[in-house]
mmCIF file of C-alpha atoms in Angstrom:
data_model
loop_
_atom_site.group_PDB
_atom_site.id
_atom_site.type_symbol
_atom_site.label_atom_id
_atom_site.label_comp_id
_atom_site.label_asym_id
_atom_site.label_seq_id
_atom_site.Cartn_x
_atom_site.Cartn_y
_atom_site.Cartn_z
ATOM 1 C CA UNK D 1 99.969 1.691 61.693
ATOM 2 C CA UNK D 2 98.639 2.184 65.578
ATOM 3 C CA UNK D 3 99.849 4.181 68.405
ATOM 4 C CA UNK D 4 98.587 3.741 71.894
ATOM 5 C CA UNK D 5 99.046 5.651 74.791
ATOM 6 C CA UNK D 6 101.115 3.824 77.547
ATOM 7 C CA UNK D 7 101.731 5.544 80.754
ATOM 8 C CA UNK D 8 101.017 8.858 79.422
ATOM 9 C CA UNK D 9 103.168 8.453 76.452
ATOM 10 C CA UNK D 10 101.865 7.746 72.799
ATOM 11 C CA UNK D 11 103.844 4.419 71.813
ATOM 12 C CA UNK D 12 104.210 3.523 68.011
ATOM 13 C CA UNK D 13 104.097 -0.235 66.878
ATOM 14 C CA UNK D 14 103.884 -2.143 63.979
ATOM 15 C CA UNK D 15 102.436 -5.555 64.065
ATOM 16 C CA UNK D 16 102.613 -7.853 61.148
ATOM 17 C CA UNK D 17 102.000 -11.665 60.173
ATOM 18 C CA UNK D 18 99.124 -14.229 61.822
ATOM 19 C CA UNK D 19 101.366 -16.499 63.593
ATOM 20 C CA UNK D 20 100.286 -17.856 67.138
ATOM 21 C CA UNK D 21 103.704 -16.813 68.472
ATOM 22 C CA UNK D 22 104.974 -13.191 68.543
ATOM 23 C CA UNK D 23 108.762 -12.121 67.876
ATOM 24 C CA UNK D 24 109.251 -8.621 69.695
ATOM 25 C CA UNK D 25 112.167 -6.494 67.959
ATOM 26 C CA UNK D 26 113.624 -3.708 70.241
ATOM 27 C CA UNK D 27 115.637 -0.863 68.625
ATOM 28 C CA UNK D 28 119.119 0.194 69.234
ATOM 29 C CA UNK D 29 119.415 3.808 70.529
ATOM 30 C CA UNK D 30 119.559 5.530 66.975
ATOM 31 C CA UNK D 31 116.834 3.094 65.254
ATOM 32 C CA UNK D 32 113.516 3.179 64.711
ATOM 33 C CA UNK D 33 110.673 0.422 63.510
ATOM 34 C CA UNK D 34 111.636 1.210 60.012
ATOM 35 C CA UNK D 35 115.438 -0.055 60.492
ATOM 36 C CA UNK D 36 114.125 -3.609 60.669
ATOM 37 C CA UNK D 37 111.645 -3.362 57.634
ATOM 38 C CA UNK D 38 114.090 -5.886 55.605
ATOM 39 C CA UNK D 39 113.644 -8.392 58.513
ATOM 40 C CA UNK D 40 109.961 -8.493 58.658
ATOM 41 C CA UNK D 41 109.482 -11.231 55.807
ATOM 42 C CA UNK D 42 112.158 -13.729 57.405
ATOM 43 C CA UNK D 43 109.289 -14.052 60.455
ATOM 44 C CA UNK D 44 105.898 -13.714 58.860
ATOM 45 C CA UNK D 45 106.837 -16.527 56.102
ATOM 46 C CA UNK D 46 107.682 -18.589 59.082
ATOM 47 C CA UNK D 47 104.651 -18.683 60.796
ATOM 48 C CA UNK D 48 105.545 -15.814 63.207
ATOM 49 C CA UNK D 49 103.692 -12.629 64.154
ATOM 50 C CA UNK D 50 106.443 -9.852 64.392
ATOM 51 C CA UNK D 51 106.150 -6.931 66.670
ATOM 52 C CA UNK D 52 108.301 -3.733 66.203
ATOM 53 C CA UNK D 53 107.738 -1.027 68.908
ATOM 54 C CA UNK D 54 109.503 2.499 69.198
ATOM 55 C CA UNK D 55 110.457 3.291 72.376
ATOM 56 C CA UNK D 56 109.372 6.682 73.915
ATOM 57 C CA UNK D 57 111.739 9.315 72.428
ATOM 58 C CA UNK D 58 112.044 6.946 69.051
ATOM 59 C CA UNK D 59 110.492 6.872 65.670
ATOM 60 C CA UNK D 60 107.120 7.731 65.621
ATOM 61 C CA UNK D 61 106.421 7.373 69.312
ATOM 62 C CA UNK D 62 105.944 10.673 71.407
ATOM 63 C CA UNK D 63 108.818 12.809 72.440
ATOM 64 C CA UNK D 64 109.278 13.620 76.278
ATOM 65 C CA UNK D 65 109.802 16.472 78.401
ATOM 66 C CA UNK D 66 111.090 14.774 81.434
ATOM 67 C CA UNK D 67 114.060 12.637 81.602
ATOM 68 C CA UNK D 68 113.409 8.974 82.580
ATOM 69 C CA UNK D 69 115.561 5.854 83.194
ATOM 70 C CA UNK D 70 115.873 3.102 81.030
ATOM 71 C CA UNK D 71 113.922 0.837 82.864
ATOM 72 C CA UNK D 72 110.931 2.733 82.103
ATOM 73 C CA UNK D 73 110.827 1.325 78.605
ATOM 74 C CA UNK D 74 110.316 -2.236 80.221
ATOM 75 C CA UNK D 75 107.258 -0.977 81.932
ATOM 76 C CA UNK D 76 105.937 0.484 78.601
ATOM 77 C CA UNK D 77 106.510 -2.541 76.818
ATOM 78 C CA UNK D 78 104.734 -4.603 79.820
ATOM 79 C CA UNK D 79 101.825 -2.566 79.248
ATOM 80 C CA UNK D 80 101.927 -2.806 75.280
ATOM 81 C CA UNK D 81 101.790 -6.592 75.840
ATOM 82 C CA UNK D 82 98.855 -6.588 78.049
ATOM 83 C CA UNK D 83 97.067 -4.099 75.657
ATOM 84 C CA UNK D 84 97.828 -6.506 72.590
ATOM 85 C CA UNK D 85 96.922 -9.693 74.616
ATOM 86 C CA UNK D 86 100.476 -11.187 74.275
ATOM 87 C CA UNK D 87 100.895 -13.002 77.455
ATOM 88 C CA UNK D 88 104.407 -14.422 76.110
ATOM 89 C CA UNK D 89 106.698 -13.245 73.767
ATOM 90 C CA UNK D 90 110.124 -14.126 72.071
ATOM 91 C CA UNK D 91 111.932 -10.929 72.766
ATOM 92 C CA UNK D 92 114.817 -9.506 70.418
ATOM 93 C CA UNK D 93 116.769 -6.773 71.730
ATOM 94 C CA UNK D 94 119.827 -5.355 69.992
ATOM 95 C CA UNK D 95 122.305 -2.904 71.694
ATOM 96 C CA UNK D 96 120.220 -0.611 73.623
ATOM 97 C CA UNK D 97 117.246 -2.648 73.116
ATOM 98 C CA UNK D 98 119.279 -5.495 74.373
ATOM 99 C CA UNK D 99 119.718 -3.793 77.679
ATOM 100 C CA UNK D 100 116.006 -2.885 77.663
ATOM 101 C CA UNK D 101 115.231 -6.878 77.069
ATOM 102 C CA UNK D 102 117.780 -7.484 79.974
ATOM 103 C CA UNK D 103 115.933 -5.691 82.520
ATOM 104 C CA UNK D 104 112.612 -6.800 81.156
ATOM 105 C CA UNK D 105 113.930 -10.482 81.499
ATOM 106 C CA UNK D 106 115.277 -9.707 85.185
ATOM 107 C CA UNK D 107 111.709 -8.309 86.299
ATOM 108 C CA UNK D 108 109.098 -10.059 83.821
ATOM 109 C CA UNK D 109 110.674 -13.268 82.875
ATOM 110 C CA UNK D 110 107.353 -14.839 83.267
ATOM 111 C CA UNK D 111 106.235 -13.072 79.833
ATOM 112 C CA UNK D 112 109.040 -14.350 77.954
ATOM 113 C CA UNK D 113 109.259 -17.613 75.836
ATOM 114 C CA UNK D 114 113.083 -16.796 74.790
ATOM 115 C CA UNK D 115 115.218 -13.920 75.127
ATOM 116 C CA UNK D 116 117.697 -12.930 72.060
ATOM 117 C CA UNK D 117 120.373 -10.453 72.614
ATOM 118 C CA UNK D 118 122.575 -9.224 69.745
ATOM 119 C CA UNK D 119 125.465 -6.594 70.099
ATOM 120 C CA UNK D 120 124.471 -5.940 73.770
ATOM 121 C CA UNK D 121 126.546 -4.997 76.590
ATOM 122 C CA UNK D 122 125.364 -5.544 80.278
ATOM 123 C CA UNK D 123 127.439 -2.949 81.647
ATOM 124 C CA UNK D 124 128.718 0.453 80.207
ATOM 125 C CA UNK D 125 132.425 -0.080 80.101
ATOM 126 C CA UNK D 126 134.559 2.811 80.509
ATOM 127 C CA UNK D 127 135.224 2.727 76.594
ATOM 128 C CA UNK D 128 131.542 2.463 75.921
ATOM 129 C CA UNK D 129 130.924 5.304 78.104
ATOM 130 C CA UNK D 130 133.799 7.185 76.234
ATOM 131 C CA UNK D 131 131.690 6.520 72.816
ATOM 132 C CA UNK D 132 128.547 7.393 74.277
ATOM 133 C CA UNK D 133 130.443 11.166 75.211
ATOM 134 C CA UNK D 134 131.411 11.353 71.675
ATOM 135 C CA UNK D 135 128.125 10.551 70.313
ATOM 136 C CA UNK D 136 126.610 13.149 72.636
ATOM 137 C CA UNK D 137 128.763 15.991 71.851
ATOM 138 C CA UNK D 138 127.987 15.129 68.118
ATOM 139 C CA UNK D 139 124.448 15.187 68.720
ATOM 140 C CA UNK D 140 124.819 18.605 70.374
ATOM 141 C CA UNK D 141 125.782 19.822 66.991
ATOM 142 C CA UNK D 142 122.265 19.510 65.796
ATOM 143 C CA UNK D 143 123.465 18.446 62.324
ATOM 144 C CA UNK D 144 122.395 15.207 61.181
ATOM 145 C CA UNK D 145 125.419 15.212 58.330
ATOM 146 C CA UNK D 146 128.030 15.565 61.090
ATOM 147 C CA UNK D 147 126.067 13.393 63.487
ATOM 148 C CA UNK D 148 126.365 10.771 61.063
ATOM 149 C CA UNK D 149 130.052 11.592 60.006
ATOM 150 C CA UNK D 150 131.237 11.130 63.714
ATOM 151 C CA UNK D 151 128.858 8.100 65.071
ATOM 152 C CA UNK D 152 128.741 5.719 62.055
ATOM 153 C CA UNK D 153 132.250 4.578 61.528
ATOM 154 C CA UNK D 154 131.673 3.200 65.077
ATOM 155 C CA UNK D 155 128.630 1.303 64.037
ATOM 156 C CA UNK D 156 129.429 -0.125 60.632
ATOM 157 C CA UNK D 157 132.998 -2.638 59.937
ATOM 158 C CA UNK D 158 135.399 -1.503 57.993
ATOM 159 C CA UNK D 159 134.401 -4.518 55.572
ATOM 160 C CA UNK D 160 131.059 -2.856 55.166
ATOM 161 C CA UNK D 161 132.443 0.655 54.512
ATOM 162 C CA UNK D 162 134.550 -0.710 51.667
ATOM 163 C CA UNK D 163 131.813 -2.500 49.919
ATOM 164 C CA UNK D 164 128.882 0.133 50.690
ATOM 165 C CA UNK D 165 130.614 3.847 50.559
ATOM 166 C CA UNK D 166 128.268 5.257 48.451
ATOM 167 C CA UNK D 167 125.264 4.107 49.917
ATOM 168 C CA UNK D 168 126.928 5.165 53.383
ATOM 169 C CA UNK D 169 127.269 8.755 51.729
ATOM 170 C CA UNK D 170 123.891 8.909 50.511
ATOM 171 C CA UNK D 171 122.439 8.065 53.971
ATOM 172 C CA UNK D 172 124.547 10.964 55.429
ATOM 173 C CA UNK D 173 123.009 13.174 53.191
ATOM 174 C CA UNK D 174 119.839 11.951 54.015
ATOM 175 C CA UNK D 175 120.180 12.111 57.674
ATOM 176 C CA UNK D 176 121.335 15.919 57.058
ATOM 177 C CA UNK D 177 117.884 16.476 55.758
ATOM 178 C CA UNK D 178 115.572 14.780 58.048
ATOM 179 C CA UNK D 179 117.187 14.753 61.266
ATOM 180 C CA UNK D 180 115.865 17.750 63.607
ATOM 181 C CA UNK D 181 116.477 19.401 66.791
ATOM 182 C CA UNK D 182 113.605 17.521 68.227
ATOM 183 C CA UNK D 183 115.235 14.102 67.143
ATOM 184 C CA UNK D 184 118.708 15.278 68.677
ATOM 185 C CA UNK D 185 117.086 16.277 72.061
ATOM 186 C CA UNK D 186 115.017 13.198 72.040
ATOM 187 C CA UNK D 187 118.456 11.079 71.447
ATOM 188 C CA UNK D 188 120.157 12.955 74.414
ATOM 189 C CA UNK D 189 117.237 11.917 76.782
ATOM 190 C CA UNK D 190 117.671 8.097 75.547
ATOM 191 C CA UNK D 191 121.562 8.516 75.837
ATOM 192 C CA UNK D 192 121.153 9.575 79.408
ATOM 193 C CA UNK D 193 118.590 7.229 80.419
ATOM 194 C CA UNK D 194 121.105 4.441 81.172
ATOM 195 C CA UNK D 195 123.488 6.560 83.711
ATOM 196 C CA UNK D 196 125.625 4.171 85.346
ATOM 197 C CA UNK D 197 124.032 0.994 83.626
ATOM 198 C CA UNK D 198 125.488 -2.426 85.290
ATOM 199 C CA UNK D 199 123.559 -5.225 85.598
ATOM 200 C CA UNK D 200 126.098 -7.809 84.781
ATOM 201 C CA UNK D 201 126.151 -9.558 88.495
ATOM 202 C CA UNK D 202 122.165 -10.048 88.454
ATOM 203 C CA UNK D 203 122.101 -11.966 85.110
ATOM 204 C CA UNK D 204 122.410 -15.267 86.755
ATOM 205 C CA UNK D 205 119.032 -14.532 87.975
ATOM 206 C CA UNK D 206 117.728 -14.789 84.374
ATOM 207 C CA UNK D 207 115.882 -18.470 83.700
ATOM 208 C CA UNK D 208 114.615 -17.661 80.303
ATOM 209 C CA UNK D 209 116.078 -20.020 77.162
ATOM 210 C CA UNK D 210 118.813 -17.197 76.031
ATOM 211 C CA UNK D 211 120.979 -16.496 72.812
ATOM 212 C CA UNK D 212 123.616 -14.044 72.320
ATOM 213 C CA UNK D 213 124.746 -13.000 69.035
ATOM 214 C CA UNK D 214 128.102 -11.069 68.766
ATOM 215 C CA UNK D 215 129.899 -9.578 65.740
ATOM 216 C CA UNK D 216 133.562 -10.084 65.215
ATOM 217 C CA UNK D 217 134.121 -6.530 64.307
ATOM 218 C CA UNK D 218 131.933 -4.752 66.729
ATOM 219 C CA UNK D 219 133.735 -1.924 68.121
ATOM 220 C CA UNK D 220 130.900 -0.940 70.746
ATOM 221 C CA UNK D 221 130.329 -4.061 71.985
ATOM 222 C CA UNK D 222 133.592 -5.934 71.887
ATOM 223 C CA UNK D 223 132.958 -10.069 72.263
ATOM 224 C CA UNK D 224 134.288 -10.215 75.205
ATOM 225 C CA UNK D 225 131.414 -8.402 76.898
ATOM 226 C CA UNK D 226 128.873 -10.603 74.873
ATOM 227 C CA UNK D 227 130.943 -13.697 76.308
ATOM 228 C CA UNK D 228 130.558 -12.499 79.941
ATOM 229 C CA UNK D 229 126.637 -12.240 79.481
ATOM 230 C CA UNK D 230 126.954 -15.794 77.966
ATOM 231 C CA UNK D 231 128.628 -17.054 80.754
ATOM 232 C CA UNK D 232 126.421 -15.511 83.602
ATOM 233 C CA UNK D 233 123.010 -17.083 81.927
ATOM 234 C CA UNK D 234 122.882 -20.500 82.503
ATOM 235 C CA UNK D 235 122.306 -22.311 79.713
ATOM 236 C CA UNK D 236 122.433 -19.589 76.975
ATOM 237 C CA UNK D 237 123.526 -19.998 73.609
ATOM 238 C CA UNK D 238 125.962 -17.688 71.981
ATOM 239 C CA UNK D 239 127.438 -17.291 68.107
ATOM 240 C CA UNK D 240 129.768 -14.716 66.576
ATOM 241 C CA UNK D 241 128.596 -13.265 63.219
ATOM 242 C CA UNK D 242 131.940 -12.905 61.215
ATOM 243 C CA UNK D 243 133.055 -9.622 59.101
ATOM 244 C CA UNK D 244 130.078 -7.737 60.884
ATOM 245 C CA UNK D 245 130.149 -4.468 63.372
ATOM 246 C CA UNK D 246 127.726 -3.467 65.777
ATOM 247 C CA UNK D 247 124.890 -3.229 63.186
ATOM 248 C CA UNK D 248 125.107 -6.609 62.633
ATOM 249 C CA UNK D 249 121.500 -6.945 61.742
ATOM 250 C CA UNK D 250 121.795 -4.578 59.083
ATOM 251 C CA UNK D 251 125.471 -5.837 57.556
ATOM 252 C CA UNK D 252 124.453 -9.587 57.890
ATOM 253 C CA UNK D 253 120.594 -9.638 57.511
ATOM 254 C CA UNK D 254 120.315 -13.044 56.143
ATOM 255 C CA UNK D 255 122.673 -14.748 58.891
ATOM 256 C CA UNK D 256 121.205 -12.510 61.570
ATOM 257 C CA UNK D 257 117.641 -13.630 61.030
ATOM 258 C CA UNK D 258 118.175 -17.036 59.930
ATOM 259 C CA UNK D 259 120.415 -17.781 63.422
ATOM 260 C CA UNK D 260 117.148 -16.348 65.261
ATOM 261 C CA UNK D 261 114.914 -18.675 63.390
ATOM 262 C CA UNK D 262 117.257 -21.338 64.174
ATOM 263 C CA UNK D 263 117.096 -20.807 67.806
ATOM 264 C CA UNK D 264 113.051 -20.322 67.796
ATOM 265 C CA UNK D 265 113.183 -23.756 66.080
ATOM 266 C CA UNK D 266 115.385 -25.381 68.612
ATOM 267 C CA UNK D 267 113.518 -23.786 71.505
ATOM 268 C CA UNK D 268 110.503 -25.413 70.443
ATOM 269 C CA UNK D 269 111.963 -28.718 70.101
ATOM 270 C CA UNK D 270 113.122 -28.962 73.823
#
């Protein structure tokens, strides 16, 4: 799969399908293009092209030696879309990727057909700051296994832990084997990139058909934070996925991607 130099950094992407319209999936802070692999078929079999992107400091994109602000990802995305000849896309972001998507919609809304946000906050609440600080301290241990142990209980719901505990323990072991000091350094740059992120008061300027997906058991982005976005963006639609945590795209794959496809179909019919 290709990597292209954007703003001096090699950005890795994967483009699947042959449809006329393109859906773009933006990662959460700990994710990569590989995190979405189970969702590819949902879109390609329904006639869409699917673009997955690793932000700088993520996955197979280049690591950076200098600090940057979260808005830099929006500039990278814009130039990547131009490079790929994508004048307008359906932009889907989860968590950190949803924050990037919100910033992109504020600056480059004319490049979007729709905006879809999952498990996303428009501000860093004190609770979210505390969670982020805890994850940063875990990352500084430079141990993939310890990082998983300390971070993942915030990500997945209690129901998922009960049903998939052995799978989670296997993932914990795998993280201990594959997460390197370079990965942790990159994670810490990503984590510090959104600083005092708070764009809630600006959301009324977004004029793109918007769909929000909350999760009933999300400890990182409580439903009330998603509802604040819903109320701020005129005409937006909102649903809650029951019995799912912050990783709703993984815990409830069928419900998550089917909801997005339903919204895309609705947006075409309007």
